Tab-separated table of C-alpha atoms in Angstrom:
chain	number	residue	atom	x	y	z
A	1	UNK	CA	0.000	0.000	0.000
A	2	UNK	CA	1.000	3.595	-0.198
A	3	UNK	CA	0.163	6.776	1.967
A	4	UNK	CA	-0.655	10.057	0.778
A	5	UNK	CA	-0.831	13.181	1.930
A	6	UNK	CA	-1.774	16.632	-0.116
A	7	UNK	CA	-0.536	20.078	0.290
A	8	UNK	CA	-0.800	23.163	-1.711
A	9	UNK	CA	-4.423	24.562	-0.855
A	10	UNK	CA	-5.003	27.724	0.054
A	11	UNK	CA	-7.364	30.842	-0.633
A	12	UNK	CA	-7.108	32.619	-4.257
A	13	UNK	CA	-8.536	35.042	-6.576
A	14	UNK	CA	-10.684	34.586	-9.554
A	15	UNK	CA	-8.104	33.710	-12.440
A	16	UNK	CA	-5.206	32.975	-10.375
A	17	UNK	CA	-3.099	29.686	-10.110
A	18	UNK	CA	-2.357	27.364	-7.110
A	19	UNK	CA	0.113	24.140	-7.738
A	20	UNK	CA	-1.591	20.653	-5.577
A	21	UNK	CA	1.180	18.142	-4.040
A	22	UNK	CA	0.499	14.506	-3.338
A	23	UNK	CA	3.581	13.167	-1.232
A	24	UNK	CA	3.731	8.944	-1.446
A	25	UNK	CA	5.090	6.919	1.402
A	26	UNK	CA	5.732	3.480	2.150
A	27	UNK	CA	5.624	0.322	-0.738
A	28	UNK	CA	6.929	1.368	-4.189
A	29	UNK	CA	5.064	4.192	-5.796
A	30	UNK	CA	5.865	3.343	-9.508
A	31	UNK	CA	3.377	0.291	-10.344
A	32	UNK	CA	-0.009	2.926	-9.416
A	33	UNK	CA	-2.179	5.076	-11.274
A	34	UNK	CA	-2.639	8.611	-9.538
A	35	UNK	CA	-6.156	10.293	-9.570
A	36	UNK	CA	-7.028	13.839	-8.037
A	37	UNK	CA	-11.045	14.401	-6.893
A	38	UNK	CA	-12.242	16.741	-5.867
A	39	UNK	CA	-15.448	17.627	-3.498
A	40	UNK	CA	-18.055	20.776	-2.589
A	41	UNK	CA	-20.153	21.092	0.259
A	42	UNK	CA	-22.937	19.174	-0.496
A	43	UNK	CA	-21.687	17.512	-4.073
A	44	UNK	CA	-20.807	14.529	-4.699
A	45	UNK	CA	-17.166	13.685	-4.853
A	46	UNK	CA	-15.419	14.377	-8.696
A	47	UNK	CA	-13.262	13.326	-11.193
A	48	UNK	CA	-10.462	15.475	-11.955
A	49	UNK	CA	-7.448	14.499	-13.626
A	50	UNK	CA	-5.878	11.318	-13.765
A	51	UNK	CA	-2.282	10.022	-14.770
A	52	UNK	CA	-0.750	6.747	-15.281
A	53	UNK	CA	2.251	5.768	-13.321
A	54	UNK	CA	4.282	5.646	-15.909
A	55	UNK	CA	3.058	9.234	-17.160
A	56	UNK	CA	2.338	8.511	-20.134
A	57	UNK	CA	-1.019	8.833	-20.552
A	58	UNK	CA	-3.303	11.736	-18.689
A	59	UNK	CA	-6.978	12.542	-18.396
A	60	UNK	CA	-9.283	15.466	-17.568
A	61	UNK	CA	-12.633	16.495	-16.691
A	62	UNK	CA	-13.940	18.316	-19.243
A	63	UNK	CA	-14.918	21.248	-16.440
A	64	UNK	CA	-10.870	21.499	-15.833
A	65	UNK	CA	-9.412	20.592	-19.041
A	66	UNK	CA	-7.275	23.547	-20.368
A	67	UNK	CA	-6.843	24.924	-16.911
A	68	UNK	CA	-5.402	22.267	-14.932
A	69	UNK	CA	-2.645	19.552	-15.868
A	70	UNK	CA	-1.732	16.957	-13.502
A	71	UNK	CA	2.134	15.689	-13.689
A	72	UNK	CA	4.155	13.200	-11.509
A	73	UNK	CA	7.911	12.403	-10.644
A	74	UNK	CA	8.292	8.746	-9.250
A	75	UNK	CA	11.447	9.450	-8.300
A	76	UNK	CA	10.011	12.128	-5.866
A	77	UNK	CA	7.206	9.740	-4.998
A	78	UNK	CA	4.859	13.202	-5.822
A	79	UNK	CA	2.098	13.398	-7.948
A	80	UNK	CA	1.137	17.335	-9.224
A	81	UNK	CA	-1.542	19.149	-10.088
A	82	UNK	CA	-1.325	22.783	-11.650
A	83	UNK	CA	-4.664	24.835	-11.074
A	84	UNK	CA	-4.431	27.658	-13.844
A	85	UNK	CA	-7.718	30.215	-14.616
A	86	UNK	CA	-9.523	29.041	-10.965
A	87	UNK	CA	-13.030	29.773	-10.777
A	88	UNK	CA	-15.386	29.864	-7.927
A	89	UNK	CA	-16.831	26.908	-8.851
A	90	UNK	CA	-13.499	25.130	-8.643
A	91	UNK	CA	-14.076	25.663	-5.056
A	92	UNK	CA	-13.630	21.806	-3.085
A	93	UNK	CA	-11.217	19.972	-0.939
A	94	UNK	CA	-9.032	17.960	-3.443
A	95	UNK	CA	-7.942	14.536	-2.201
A	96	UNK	CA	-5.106	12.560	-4.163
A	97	UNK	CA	-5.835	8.866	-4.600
A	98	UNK	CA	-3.832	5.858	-5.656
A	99	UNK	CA	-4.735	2.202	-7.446
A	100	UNK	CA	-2.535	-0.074	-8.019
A	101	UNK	CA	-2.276	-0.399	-12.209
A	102	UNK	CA	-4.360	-3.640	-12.144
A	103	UNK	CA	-7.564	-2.419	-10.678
A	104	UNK	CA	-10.222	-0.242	-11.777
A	105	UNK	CA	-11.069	1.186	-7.862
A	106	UNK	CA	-8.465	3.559	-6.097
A	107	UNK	CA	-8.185	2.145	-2.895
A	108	UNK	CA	-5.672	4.731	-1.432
A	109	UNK	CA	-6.854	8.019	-0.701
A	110	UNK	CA	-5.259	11.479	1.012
A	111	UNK	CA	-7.162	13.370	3.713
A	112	UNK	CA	-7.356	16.182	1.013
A	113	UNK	CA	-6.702	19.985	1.196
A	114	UNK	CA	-9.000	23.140	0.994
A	115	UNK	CA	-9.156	24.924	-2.179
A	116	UNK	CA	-11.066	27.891	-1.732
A	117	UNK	CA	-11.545	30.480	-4.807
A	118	UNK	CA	-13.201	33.888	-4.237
A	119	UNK	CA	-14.857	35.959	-7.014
């Protein structure tokens, strides 16, 4: 298994930027695919971006896509993601989740962090 913990959350304006971390810990990091969700208060949890462990292949929501792009370095055991043109309605706590590249569920999951965008 693998733990993960976010960072990078934080208050911002309309149109500004804000980089996500997801820090891996403990078995090897390389064999998962890395997800970021996201949830508002009273939503259901989304999709974001997603990322395969290798890198090579990526995927967006369509609500993000052109604003945010989601990288990782396996050698930093850190998965990214890059929040360009926020919006209020990108407004959530964004967890990072992990599956190993064999499954279809994640089954590892950060405690999230606060992303809070103001008009």
């Amino acid at each position: 298994q693998v733990q993960l913990v976010e960072s990078g959350g934080g208050l911002v304006q309309a149109g500004g930027s804000l980089r996500l971390s997801c820090a891996a810990s403990g078995r090897t990091f390389r064999p998962y695919n890395m997800g970021w969700f996201r949830q508002a208060p009273g939503k259901e949890r989304e999709f974001v971006a997603a990322i395969t462990w290798s890198g090579g292949s990526t995927s967006y929501a369509d609500s993000v896509k052109g604003r945010f792009t989601i990288s990782r370095d396996n050698a930093k055991n850190t998965v990214y993601l890059q929040m360009n043109s926020l919006k209020p309605e990108d407004t959530a706590v964004y967890s990072c989740a992990a599956r190993p590249g064999w499954t279809i569920k994640y089954t590892q999951w950060g405690q999230g962090t606060q992303v809070t965008v103001s008009s």
